[in-house]
mmCIF file of C-alpha atoms and ligand atoms in Angstrom:
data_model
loop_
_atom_site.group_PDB
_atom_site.id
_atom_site.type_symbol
_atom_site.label_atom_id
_atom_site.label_comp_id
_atom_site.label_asym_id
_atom_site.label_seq_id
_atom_site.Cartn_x
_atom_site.Cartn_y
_atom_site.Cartn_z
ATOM 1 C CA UNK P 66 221.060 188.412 78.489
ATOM 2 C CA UNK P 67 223.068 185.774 77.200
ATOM 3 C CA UNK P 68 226.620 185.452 77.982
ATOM 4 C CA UNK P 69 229.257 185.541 74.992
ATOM 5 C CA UNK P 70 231.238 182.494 76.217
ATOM 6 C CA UNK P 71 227.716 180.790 76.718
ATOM 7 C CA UNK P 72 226.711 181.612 73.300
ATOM 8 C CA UNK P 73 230.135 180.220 72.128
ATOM 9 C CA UNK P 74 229.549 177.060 74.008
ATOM 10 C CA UNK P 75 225.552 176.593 72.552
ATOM 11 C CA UNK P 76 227.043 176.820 69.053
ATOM 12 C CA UNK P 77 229.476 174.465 69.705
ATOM 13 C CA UNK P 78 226.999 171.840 70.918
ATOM 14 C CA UNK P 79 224.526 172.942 67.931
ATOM 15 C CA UNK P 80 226.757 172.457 65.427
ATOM 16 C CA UNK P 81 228.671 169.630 66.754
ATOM 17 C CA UNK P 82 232.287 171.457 66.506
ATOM 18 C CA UNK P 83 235.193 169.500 67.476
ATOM 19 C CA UNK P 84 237.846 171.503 69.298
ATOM 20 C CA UNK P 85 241.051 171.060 70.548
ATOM 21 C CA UNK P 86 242.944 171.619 73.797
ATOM 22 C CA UNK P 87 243.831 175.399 72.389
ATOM 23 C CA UNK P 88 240.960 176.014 70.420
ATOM 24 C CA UNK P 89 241.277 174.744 66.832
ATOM 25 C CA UNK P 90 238.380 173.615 65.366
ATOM 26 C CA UNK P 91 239.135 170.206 63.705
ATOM 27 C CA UNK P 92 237.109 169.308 60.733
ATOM 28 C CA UNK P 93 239.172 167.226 58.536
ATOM 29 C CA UNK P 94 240.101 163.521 58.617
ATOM 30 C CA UNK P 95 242.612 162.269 56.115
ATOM 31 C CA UNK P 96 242.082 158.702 56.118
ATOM 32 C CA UNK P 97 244.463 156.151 54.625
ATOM 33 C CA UNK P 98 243.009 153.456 53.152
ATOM 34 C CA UNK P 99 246.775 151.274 51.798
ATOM 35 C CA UNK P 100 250.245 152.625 52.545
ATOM 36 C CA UNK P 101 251.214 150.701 48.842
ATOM 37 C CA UNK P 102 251.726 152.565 45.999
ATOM 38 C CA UNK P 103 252.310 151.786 42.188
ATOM 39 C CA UNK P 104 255.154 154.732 42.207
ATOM 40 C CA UNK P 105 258.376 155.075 44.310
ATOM 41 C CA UNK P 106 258.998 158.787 45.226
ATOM 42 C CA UNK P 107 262.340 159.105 46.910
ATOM 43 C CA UNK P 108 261.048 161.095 48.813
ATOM 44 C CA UNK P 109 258.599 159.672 50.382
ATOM 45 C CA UNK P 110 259.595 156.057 50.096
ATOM 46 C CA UNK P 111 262.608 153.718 49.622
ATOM 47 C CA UNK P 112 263.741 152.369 46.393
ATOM 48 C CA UNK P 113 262.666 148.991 47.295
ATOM 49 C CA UNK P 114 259.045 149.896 48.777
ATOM 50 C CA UNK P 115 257.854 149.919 52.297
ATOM 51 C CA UNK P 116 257.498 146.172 54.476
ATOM 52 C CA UNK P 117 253.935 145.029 52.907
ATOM 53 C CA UNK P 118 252.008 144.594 55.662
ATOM 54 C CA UNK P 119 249.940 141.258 56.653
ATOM 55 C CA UNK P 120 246.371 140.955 54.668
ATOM 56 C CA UNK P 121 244.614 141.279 58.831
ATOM 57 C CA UNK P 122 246.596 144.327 59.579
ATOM 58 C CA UNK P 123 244.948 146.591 57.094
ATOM 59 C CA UNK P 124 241.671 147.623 58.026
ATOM 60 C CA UNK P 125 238.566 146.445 56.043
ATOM 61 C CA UNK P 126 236.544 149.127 54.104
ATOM 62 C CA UNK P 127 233.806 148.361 56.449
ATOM 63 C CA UNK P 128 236.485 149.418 59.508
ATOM 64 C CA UNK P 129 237.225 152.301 57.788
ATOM 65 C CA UNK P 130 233.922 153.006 57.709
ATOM 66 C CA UNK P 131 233.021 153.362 61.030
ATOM 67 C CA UNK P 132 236.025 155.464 61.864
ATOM 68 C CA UNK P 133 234.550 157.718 59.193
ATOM 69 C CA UNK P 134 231.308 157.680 60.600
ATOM 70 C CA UNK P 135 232.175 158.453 64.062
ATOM 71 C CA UNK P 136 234.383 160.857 62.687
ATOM 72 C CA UNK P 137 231.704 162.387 61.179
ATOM 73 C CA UNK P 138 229.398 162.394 64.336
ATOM 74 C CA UNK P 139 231.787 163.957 66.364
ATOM 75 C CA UNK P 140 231.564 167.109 64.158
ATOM 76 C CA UNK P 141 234.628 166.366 61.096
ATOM 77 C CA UNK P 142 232.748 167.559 58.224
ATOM 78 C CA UNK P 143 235.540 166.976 55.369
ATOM 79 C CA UNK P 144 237.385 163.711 54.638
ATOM 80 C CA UNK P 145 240.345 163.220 52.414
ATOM 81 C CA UNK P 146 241.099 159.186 51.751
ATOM 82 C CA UNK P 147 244.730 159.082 50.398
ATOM 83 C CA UNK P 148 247.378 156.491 51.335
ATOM 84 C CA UNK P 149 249.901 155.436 49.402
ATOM 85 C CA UNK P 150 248.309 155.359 46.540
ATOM 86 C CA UNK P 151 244.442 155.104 47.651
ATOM 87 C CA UNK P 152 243.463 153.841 43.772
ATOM 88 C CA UNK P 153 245.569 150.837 43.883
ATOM 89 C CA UNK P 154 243.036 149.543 46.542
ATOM 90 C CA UNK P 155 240.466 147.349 44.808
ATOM 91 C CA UNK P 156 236.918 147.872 45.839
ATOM 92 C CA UNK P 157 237.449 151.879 46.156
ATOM 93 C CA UNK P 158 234.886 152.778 44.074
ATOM 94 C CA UNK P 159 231.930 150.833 46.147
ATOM 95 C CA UNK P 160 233.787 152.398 49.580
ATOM 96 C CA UNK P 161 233.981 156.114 48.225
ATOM 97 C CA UNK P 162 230.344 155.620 47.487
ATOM 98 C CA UNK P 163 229.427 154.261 50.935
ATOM 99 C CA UNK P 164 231.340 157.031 52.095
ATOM 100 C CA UNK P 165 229.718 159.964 49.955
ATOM 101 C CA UNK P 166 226.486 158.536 51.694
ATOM 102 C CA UNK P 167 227.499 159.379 55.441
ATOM 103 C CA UNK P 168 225.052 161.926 56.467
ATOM 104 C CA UNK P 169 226.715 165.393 58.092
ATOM 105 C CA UNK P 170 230.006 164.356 55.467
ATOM 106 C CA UNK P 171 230.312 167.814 53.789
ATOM 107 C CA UNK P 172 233.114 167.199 51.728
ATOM 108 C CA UNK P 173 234.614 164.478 50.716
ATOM 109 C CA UNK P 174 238.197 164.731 48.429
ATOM 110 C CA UNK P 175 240.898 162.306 47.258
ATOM 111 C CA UNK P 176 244.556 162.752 46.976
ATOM 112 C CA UNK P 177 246.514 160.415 44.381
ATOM 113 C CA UNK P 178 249.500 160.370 42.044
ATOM 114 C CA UNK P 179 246.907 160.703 39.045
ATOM 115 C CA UNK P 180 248.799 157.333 37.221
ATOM 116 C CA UNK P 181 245.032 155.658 37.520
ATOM 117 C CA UNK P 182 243.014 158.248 37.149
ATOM 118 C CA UNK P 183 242.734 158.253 33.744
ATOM 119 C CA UNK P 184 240.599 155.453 34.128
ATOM 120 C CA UNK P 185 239.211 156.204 37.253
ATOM 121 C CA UNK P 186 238.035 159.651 36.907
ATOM 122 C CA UNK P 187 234.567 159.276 35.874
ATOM 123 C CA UNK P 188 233.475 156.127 37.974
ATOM 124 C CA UNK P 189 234.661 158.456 41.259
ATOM 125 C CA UNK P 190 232.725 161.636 40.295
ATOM 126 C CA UNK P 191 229.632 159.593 39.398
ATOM 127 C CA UNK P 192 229.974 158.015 43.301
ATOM 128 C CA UNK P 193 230.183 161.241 44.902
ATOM 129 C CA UNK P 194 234.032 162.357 45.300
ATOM 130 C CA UNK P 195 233.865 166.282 45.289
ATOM 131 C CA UNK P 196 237.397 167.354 44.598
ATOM 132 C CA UNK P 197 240.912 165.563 43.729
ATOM 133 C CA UNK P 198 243.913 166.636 44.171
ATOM 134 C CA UNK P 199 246.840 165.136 42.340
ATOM 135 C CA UNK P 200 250.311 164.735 43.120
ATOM 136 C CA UNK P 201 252.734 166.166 40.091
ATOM 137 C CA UNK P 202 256.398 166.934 40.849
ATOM 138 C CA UNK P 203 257.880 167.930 37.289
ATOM 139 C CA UNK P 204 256.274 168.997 34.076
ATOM 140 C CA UNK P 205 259.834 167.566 32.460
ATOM 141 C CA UNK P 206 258.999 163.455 31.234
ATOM 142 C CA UNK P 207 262.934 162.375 32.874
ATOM 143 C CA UNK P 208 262.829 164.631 35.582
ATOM 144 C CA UNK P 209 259.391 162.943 36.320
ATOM 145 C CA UNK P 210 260.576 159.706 36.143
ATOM 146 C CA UNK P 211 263.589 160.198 37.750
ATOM 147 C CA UNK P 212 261.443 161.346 41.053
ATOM 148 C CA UNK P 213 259.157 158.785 40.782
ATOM 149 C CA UNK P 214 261.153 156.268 40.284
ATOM 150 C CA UNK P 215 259.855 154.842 36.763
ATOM 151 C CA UNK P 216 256.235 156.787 36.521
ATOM 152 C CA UNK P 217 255.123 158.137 33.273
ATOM 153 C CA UNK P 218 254.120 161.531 33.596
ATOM 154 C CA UNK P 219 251.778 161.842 30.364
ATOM 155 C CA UNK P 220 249.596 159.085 31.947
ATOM 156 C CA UNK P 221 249.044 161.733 34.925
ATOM 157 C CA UNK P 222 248.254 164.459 31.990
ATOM 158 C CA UNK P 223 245.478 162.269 31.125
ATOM 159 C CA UNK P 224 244.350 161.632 34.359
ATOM 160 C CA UNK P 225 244.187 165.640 35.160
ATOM 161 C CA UNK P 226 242.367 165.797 31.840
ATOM 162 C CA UNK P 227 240.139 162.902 32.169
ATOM 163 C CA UNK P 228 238.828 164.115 35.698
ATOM 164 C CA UNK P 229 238.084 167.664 33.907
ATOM 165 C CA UNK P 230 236.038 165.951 31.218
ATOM 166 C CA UNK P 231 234.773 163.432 33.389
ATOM 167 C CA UNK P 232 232.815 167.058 35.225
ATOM 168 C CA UNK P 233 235.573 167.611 38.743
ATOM 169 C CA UNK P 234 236.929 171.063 38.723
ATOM 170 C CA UNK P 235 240.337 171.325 38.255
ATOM 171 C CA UNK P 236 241.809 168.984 40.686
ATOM 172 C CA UNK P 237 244.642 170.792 42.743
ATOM 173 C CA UNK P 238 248.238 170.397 41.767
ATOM 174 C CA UNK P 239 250.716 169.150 44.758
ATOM 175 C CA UNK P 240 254.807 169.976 43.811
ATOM 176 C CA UNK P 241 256.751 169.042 46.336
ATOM 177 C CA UNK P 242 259.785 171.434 45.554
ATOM 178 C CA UNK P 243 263.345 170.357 46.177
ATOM 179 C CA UNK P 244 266.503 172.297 45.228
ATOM 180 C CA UNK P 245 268.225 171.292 42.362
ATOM 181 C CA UNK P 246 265.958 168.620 41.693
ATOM 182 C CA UNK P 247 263.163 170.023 40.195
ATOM 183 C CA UNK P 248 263.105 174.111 41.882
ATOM 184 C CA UNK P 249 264.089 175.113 38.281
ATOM 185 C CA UNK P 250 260.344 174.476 37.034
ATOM 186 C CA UNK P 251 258.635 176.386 39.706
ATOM 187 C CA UNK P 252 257.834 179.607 37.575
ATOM 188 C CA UNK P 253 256.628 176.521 34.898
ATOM 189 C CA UNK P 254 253.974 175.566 37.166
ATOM 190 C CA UNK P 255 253.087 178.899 37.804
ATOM 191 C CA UNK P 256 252.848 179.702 34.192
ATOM 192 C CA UNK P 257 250.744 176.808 33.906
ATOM 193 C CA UNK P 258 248.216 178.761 36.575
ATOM 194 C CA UNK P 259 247.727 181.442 33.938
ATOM 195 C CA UNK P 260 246.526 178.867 30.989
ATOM 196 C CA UNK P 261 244.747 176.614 32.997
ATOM 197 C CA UNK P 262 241.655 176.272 36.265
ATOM 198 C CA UNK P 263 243.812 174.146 38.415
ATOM 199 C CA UNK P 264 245.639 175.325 41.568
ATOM 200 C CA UNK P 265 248.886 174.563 41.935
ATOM 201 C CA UNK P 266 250.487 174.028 45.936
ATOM 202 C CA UNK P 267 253.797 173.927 45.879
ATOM 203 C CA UNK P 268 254.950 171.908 49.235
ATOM 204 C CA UNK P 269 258.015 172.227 51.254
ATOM 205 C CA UNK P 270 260.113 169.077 51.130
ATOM 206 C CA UNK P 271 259.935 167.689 54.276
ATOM 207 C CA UNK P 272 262.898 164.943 55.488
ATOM 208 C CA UNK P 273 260.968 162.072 56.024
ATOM 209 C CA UNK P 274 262.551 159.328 54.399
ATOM 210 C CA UNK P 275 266.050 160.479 55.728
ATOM 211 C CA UNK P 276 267.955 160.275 51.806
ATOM 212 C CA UNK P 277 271.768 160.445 51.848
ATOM 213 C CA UNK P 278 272.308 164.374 51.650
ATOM 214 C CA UNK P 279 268.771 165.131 52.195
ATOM 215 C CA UNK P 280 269.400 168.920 53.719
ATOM 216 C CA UNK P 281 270.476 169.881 49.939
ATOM 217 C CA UNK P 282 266.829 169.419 49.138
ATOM 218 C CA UNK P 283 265.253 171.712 51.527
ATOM 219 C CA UNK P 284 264.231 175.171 50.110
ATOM 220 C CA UNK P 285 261.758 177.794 51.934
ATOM 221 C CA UNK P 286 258.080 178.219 50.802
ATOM 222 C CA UNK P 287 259.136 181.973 51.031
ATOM 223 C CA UNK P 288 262.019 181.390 48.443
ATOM 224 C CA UNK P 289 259.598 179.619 46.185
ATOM 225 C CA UNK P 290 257.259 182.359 46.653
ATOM 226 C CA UNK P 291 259.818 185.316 46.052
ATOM 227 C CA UNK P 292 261.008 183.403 42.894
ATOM 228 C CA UNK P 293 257.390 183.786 41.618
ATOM 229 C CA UNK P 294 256.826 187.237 42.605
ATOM 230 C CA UNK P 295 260.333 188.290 41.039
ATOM 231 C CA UNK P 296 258.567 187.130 37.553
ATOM 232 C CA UNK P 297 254.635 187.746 37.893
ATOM 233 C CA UNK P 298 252.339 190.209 39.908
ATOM 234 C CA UNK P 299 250.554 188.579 42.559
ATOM 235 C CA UNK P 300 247.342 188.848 44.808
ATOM 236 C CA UNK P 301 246.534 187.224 47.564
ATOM 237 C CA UNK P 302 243.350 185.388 47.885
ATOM 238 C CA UNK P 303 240.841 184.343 50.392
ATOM 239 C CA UNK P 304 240.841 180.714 50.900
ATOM 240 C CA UNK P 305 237.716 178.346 51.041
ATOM 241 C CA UNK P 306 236.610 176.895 54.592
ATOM 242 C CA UNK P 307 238.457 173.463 54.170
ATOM 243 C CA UNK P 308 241.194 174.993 52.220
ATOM 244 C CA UNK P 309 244.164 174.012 54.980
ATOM 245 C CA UNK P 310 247.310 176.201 55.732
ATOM 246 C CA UNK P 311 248.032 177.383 52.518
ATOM 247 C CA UNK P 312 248.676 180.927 51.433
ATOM 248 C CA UNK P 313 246.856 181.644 48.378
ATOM 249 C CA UNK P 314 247.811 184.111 45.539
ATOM 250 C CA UNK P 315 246.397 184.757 42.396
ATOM 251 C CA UNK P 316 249.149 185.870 39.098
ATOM 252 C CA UNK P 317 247.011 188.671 37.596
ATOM 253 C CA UNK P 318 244.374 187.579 35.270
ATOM 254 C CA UNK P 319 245.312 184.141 35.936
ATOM 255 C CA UNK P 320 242.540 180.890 35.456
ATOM 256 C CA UNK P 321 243.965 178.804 38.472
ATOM 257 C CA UNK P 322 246.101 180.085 41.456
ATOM 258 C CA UNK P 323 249.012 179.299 43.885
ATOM 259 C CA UNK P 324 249.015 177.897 47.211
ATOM 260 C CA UNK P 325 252.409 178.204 49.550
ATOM 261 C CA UNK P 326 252.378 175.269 51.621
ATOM 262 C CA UNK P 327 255.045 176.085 54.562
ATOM 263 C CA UNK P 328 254.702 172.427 56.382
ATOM 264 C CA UNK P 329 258.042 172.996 57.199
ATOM 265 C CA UNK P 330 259.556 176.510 57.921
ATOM 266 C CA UNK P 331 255.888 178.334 58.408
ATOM 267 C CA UNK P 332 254.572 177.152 61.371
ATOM 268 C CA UNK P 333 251.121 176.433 60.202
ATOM 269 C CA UNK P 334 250.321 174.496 63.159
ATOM 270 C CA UNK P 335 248.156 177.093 64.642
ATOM 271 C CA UNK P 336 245.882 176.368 61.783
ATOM 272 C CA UNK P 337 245.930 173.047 61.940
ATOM 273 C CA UNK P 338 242.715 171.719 61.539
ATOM 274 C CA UNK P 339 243.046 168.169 60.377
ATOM 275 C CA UNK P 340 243.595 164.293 62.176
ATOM 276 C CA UNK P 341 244.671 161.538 60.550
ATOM 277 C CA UNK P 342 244.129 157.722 60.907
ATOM 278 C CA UNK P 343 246.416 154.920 58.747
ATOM 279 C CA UNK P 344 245.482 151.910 56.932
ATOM 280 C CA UNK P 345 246.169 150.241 59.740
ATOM 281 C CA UNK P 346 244.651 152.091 62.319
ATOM 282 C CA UNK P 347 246.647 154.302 64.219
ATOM 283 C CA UNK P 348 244.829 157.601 64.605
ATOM 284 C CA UNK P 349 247.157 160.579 65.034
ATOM 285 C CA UNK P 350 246.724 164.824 65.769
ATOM 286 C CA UNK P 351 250.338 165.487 63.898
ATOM 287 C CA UNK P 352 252.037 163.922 60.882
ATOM 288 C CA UNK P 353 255.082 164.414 62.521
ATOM 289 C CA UNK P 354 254.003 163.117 66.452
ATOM 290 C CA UNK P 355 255.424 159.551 67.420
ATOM 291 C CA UNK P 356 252.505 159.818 69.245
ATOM 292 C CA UNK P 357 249.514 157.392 68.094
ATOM 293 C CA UNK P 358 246.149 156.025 69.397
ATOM 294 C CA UNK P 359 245.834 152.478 68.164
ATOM 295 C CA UNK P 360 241.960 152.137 66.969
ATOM 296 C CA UNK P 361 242.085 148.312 66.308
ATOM 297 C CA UNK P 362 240.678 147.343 69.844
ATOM 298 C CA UNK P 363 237.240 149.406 69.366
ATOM 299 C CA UNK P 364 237.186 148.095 65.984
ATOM 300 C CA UNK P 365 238.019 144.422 66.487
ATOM 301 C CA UNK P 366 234.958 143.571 67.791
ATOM 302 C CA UNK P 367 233.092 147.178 66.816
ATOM 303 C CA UNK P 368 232.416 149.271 69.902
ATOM 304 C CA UNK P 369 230.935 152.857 68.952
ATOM 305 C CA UNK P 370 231.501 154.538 72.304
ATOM 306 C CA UNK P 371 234.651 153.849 72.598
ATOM 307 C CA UNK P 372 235.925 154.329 69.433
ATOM 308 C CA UNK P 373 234.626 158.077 69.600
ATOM 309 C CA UNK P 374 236.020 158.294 72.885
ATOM 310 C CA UNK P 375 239.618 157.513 71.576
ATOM 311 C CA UNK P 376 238.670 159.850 68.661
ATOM 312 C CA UNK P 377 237.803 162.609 70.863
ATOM 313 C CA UNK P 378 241.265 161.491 72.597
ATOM 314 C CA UNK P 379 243.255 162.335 69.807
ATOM 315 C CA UNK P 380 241.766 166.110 69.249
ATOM 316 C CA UNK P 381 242.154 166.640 72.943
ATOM 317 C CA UNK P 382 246.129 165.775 72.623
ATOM 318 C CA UNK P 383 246.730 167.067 69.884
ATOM 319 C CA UNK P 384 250.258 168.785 69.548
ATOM 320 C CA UNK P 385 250.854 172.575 69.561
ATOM 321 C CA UNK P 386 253.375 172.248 67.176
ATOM 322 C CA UNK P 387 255.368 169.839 65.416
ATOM 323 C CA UNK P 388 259.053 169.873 66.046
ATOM 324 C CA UNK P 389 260.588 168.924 61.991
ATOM 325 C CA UNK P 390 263.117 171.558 60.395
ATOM 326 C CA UNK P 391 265.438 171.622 58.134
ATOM 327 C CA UNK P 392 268.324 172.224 60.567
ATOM 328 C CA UNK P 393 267.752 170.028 63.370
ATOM 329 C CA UNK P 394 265.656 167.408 62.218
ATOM 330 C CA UNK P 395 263.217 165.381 65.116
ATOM 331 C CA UNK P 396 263.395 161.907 64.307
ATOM 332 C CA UNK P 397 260.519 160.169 62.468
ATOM 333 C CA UNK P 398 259.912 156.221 62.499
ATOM 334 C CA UNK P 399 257.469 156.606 59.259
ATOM 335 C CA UNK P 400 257.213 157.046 55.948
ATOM 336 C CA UNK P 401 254.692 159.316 54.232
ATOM 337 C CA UNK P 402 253.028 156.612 52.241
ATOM 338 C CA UNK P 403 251.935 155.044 56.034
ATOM 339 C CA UNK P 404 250.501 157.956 57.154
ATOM 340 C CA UNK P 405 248.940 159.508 54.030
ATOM 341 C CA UNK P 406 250.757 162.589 53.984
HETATM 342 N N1 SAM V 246 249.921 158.629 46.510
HETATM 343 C C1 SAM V 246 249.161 159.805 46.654
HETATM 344 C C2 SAM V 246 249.899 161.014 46.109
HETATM 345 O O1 SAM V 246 251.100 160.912 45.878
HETATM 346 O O2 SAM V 246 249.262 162.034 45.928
HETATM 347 C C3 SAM V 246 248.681 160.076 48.059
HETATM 348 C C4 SAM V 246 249.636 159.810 49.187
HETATM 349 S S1 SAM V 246 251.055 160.864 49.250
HETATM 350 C C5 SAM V 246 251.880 160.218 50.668
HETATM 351 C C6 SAM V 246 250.344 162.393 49.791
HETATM 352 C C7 SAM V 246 251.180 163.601 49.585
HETATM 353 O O3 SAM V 246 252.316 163.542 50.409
HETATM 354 C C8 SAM V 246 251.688 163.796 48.156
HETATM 355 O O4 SAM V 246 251.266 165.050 47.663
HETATM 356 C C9 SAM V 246 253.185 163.760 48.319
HETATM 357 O O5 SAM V 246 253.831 164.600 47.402
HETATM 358 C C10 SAM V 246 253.355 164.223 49.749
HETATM 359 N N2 SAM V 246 254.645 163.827 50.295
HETATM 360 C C11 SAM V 246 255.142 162.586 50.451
HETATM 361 N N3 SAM V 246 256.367 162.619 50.978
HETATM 362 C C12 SAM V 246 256.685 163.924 51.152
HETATM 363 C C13 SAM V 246 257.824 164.623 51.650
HETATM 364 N N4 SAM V 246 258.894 163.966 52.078
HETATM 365 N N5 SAM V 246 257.785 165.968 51.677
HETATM 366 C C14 SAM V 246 256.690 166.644 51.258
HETATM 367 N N6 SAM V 246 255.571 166.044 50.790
HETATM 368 C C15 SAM V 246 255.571 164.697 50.733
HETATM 369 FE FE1 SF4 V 247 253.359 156.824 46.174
HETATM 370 FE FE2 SF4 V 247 252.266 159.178 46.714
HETATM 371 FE FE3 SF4 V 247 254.398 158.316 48.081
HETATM 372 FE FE4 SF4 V 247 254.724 159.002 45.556
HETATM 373 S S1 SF4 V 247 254.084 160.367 47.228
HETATM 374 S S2 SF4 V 247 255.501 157.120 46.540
HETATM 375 S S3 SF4 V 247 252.827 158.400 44.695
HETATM 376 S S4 SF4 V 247 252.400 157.406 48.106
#
């Protein structure tokens, strides 16, 4: 007879699962291919951008490549390229296509501010981009602006518009929510859920970029979620396989649904199930770990083994838990736009 834990193990070696020092399976890599961006959230970067780095320090699409690839043959089956803002990249049509190509890549997804994408949208279905998911912090044209720091929010209407038409399904909705800036929409982008497919995942701000007065801005994924429930009926949902720690509700009757993204006060951590690596190469197991694996020396000249080996590194170390709150706030030395969020 065979042994459960022996059975556990075969499937594991089958399937080529990635696991972690306390179990989690990891299956995701967000991958950043530019930490520049053509908008200037506040929170996420400063006013005057982030230090551009030097032309050599960024890693060539083909570099990226092969950290997606072995990746990929180390058992992560879903990739997310983000950045900054991943469309500002040239040549990221021809690299999502390379990418769509990896065999064992089940799913491969794109996060952006939607400014581009109105453009954009067809070119990256027709390559092989699955799902996008667009970054939209006020339905209001000044409040928009005033977040972004200049960006013109009916250009990202388009671009959610354009990449229905051009045949994506509704491409997720990320609001980061943040008290008295714009927390006084959130039953708007509920109501939204009811008229149209998309879903939208309303994020906890998280102090990254360290603003003057930046505890004002924190509010709990549970308030957000009470404020909804005080207006509409809602039921909870499963979520997909790759769906990440969101809690997922449904207002009655509704087209698209709502995702609770607690990166701050919920503790999702035991779900984690994601790395990351930056534009410059610095692989990571938490957003909000100092701790980093530097990639460039099995890169610069390309060696396989070892580049999986420092892969299989960073799953292995991977944090418990990360230590950010609202109250007593572990230092950061990034901004979001390095890592990719
Ligand atoms: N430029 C793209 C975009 O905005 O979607 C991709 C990169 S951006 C860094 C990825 C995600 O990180 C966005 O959804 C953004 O809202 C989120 N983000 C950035 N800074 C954040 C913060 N301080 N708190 C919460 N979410 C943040
Ligand atoms: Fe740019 Fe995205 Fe950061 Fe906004 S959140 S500044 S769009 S990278």
């Amino acid at each position: 007879m065979i042994r459960p834990k022996l059975l556990i193990s075969w499937r594991k070696i089958l399937f080529m699962q990635l696991t972690d020092s306390i179990g989690r399976n990891i299956n995701y890599l967000r991958l950043s291919v530019t930490d520049r961006c053509n908008m200037r959230c506040f929170y996420c970067m400063p006013k005057e951008g982030i230090v551009k780095k030097g032309h050599e320090a960024v890693l060539s699409y083909e570099e990226l490549q092969l950290i997606a690839e072995a990746a990929v043959g180390l058992g992560i089956e879903k990739i997310r390229i983000t950045g900054g803002e991943p469309l500002v990249r040239s040549g990221i049509v021809g690299f999502l296509e390379r990418l769509a190509g990896i065999r064992g890549l089940r799913h491969l997804a794109l996060t952006t501010n939607g400014l581009l994408l109105d453009e954009m949208a067809a070119d990256l279905y027709r390559v092989g981009v699955q799902r996008l998911n667009v970054s939209l912090d006020s339905l209001n044209p000044q409040t928009f602006s005033d977040v972004t720091r200049g960006g013109e929010l009916k250009r990202v209407l388009a671009g959610l518009d354009a990449a229905e038409k051009a045949g994506f399904p509704p491409p997720k909705i990320n609001v980061v929510i943040m008290r008295g800036v714009n927390d006084a929409e959130i039953l708007d982008f509920a109501e939204m859920t009811r008229r149209r497919g998309n879903s939208v995942r309303f994020i906890e701000y998280m102090p990254v970029v360290k603003e003057d007065g930046w505890q004002r801005y924190c509010i709990s994924g549970d308030e957000i979620l009470q404020r909804i429930a005080e207006r509409y009926t809602l039921e909870q949902i499963d979520k997909g396989k790759y769906a990440g720690p969101s809690r997922d509700f449904r207002i009655s009757g509704a087209l698209g649904s709502i995702g609770i993204i607690t990166a701050v006060s919920g503790h999702f951590c035991s779900e984690c199930n994601r790395i990351r690596v930056t534009s410059t190469g610095q692989a990571k197991g938490c957003l909000f770990s100092d701790e980093r694996t530097d990639l460039l020396p099995f890169l610069r000249p390309p060696d396989h083994e070892k580049l999986s080996q420092a892969l299989r590194g960073i799953v292995s170390s991977k944090p418990e838990r990360h230590g950010i709150s609202c109250d007593g706030y572990a230092h950061q030395n990034f901004t979001m736009a390095q890592v990719g969020g």
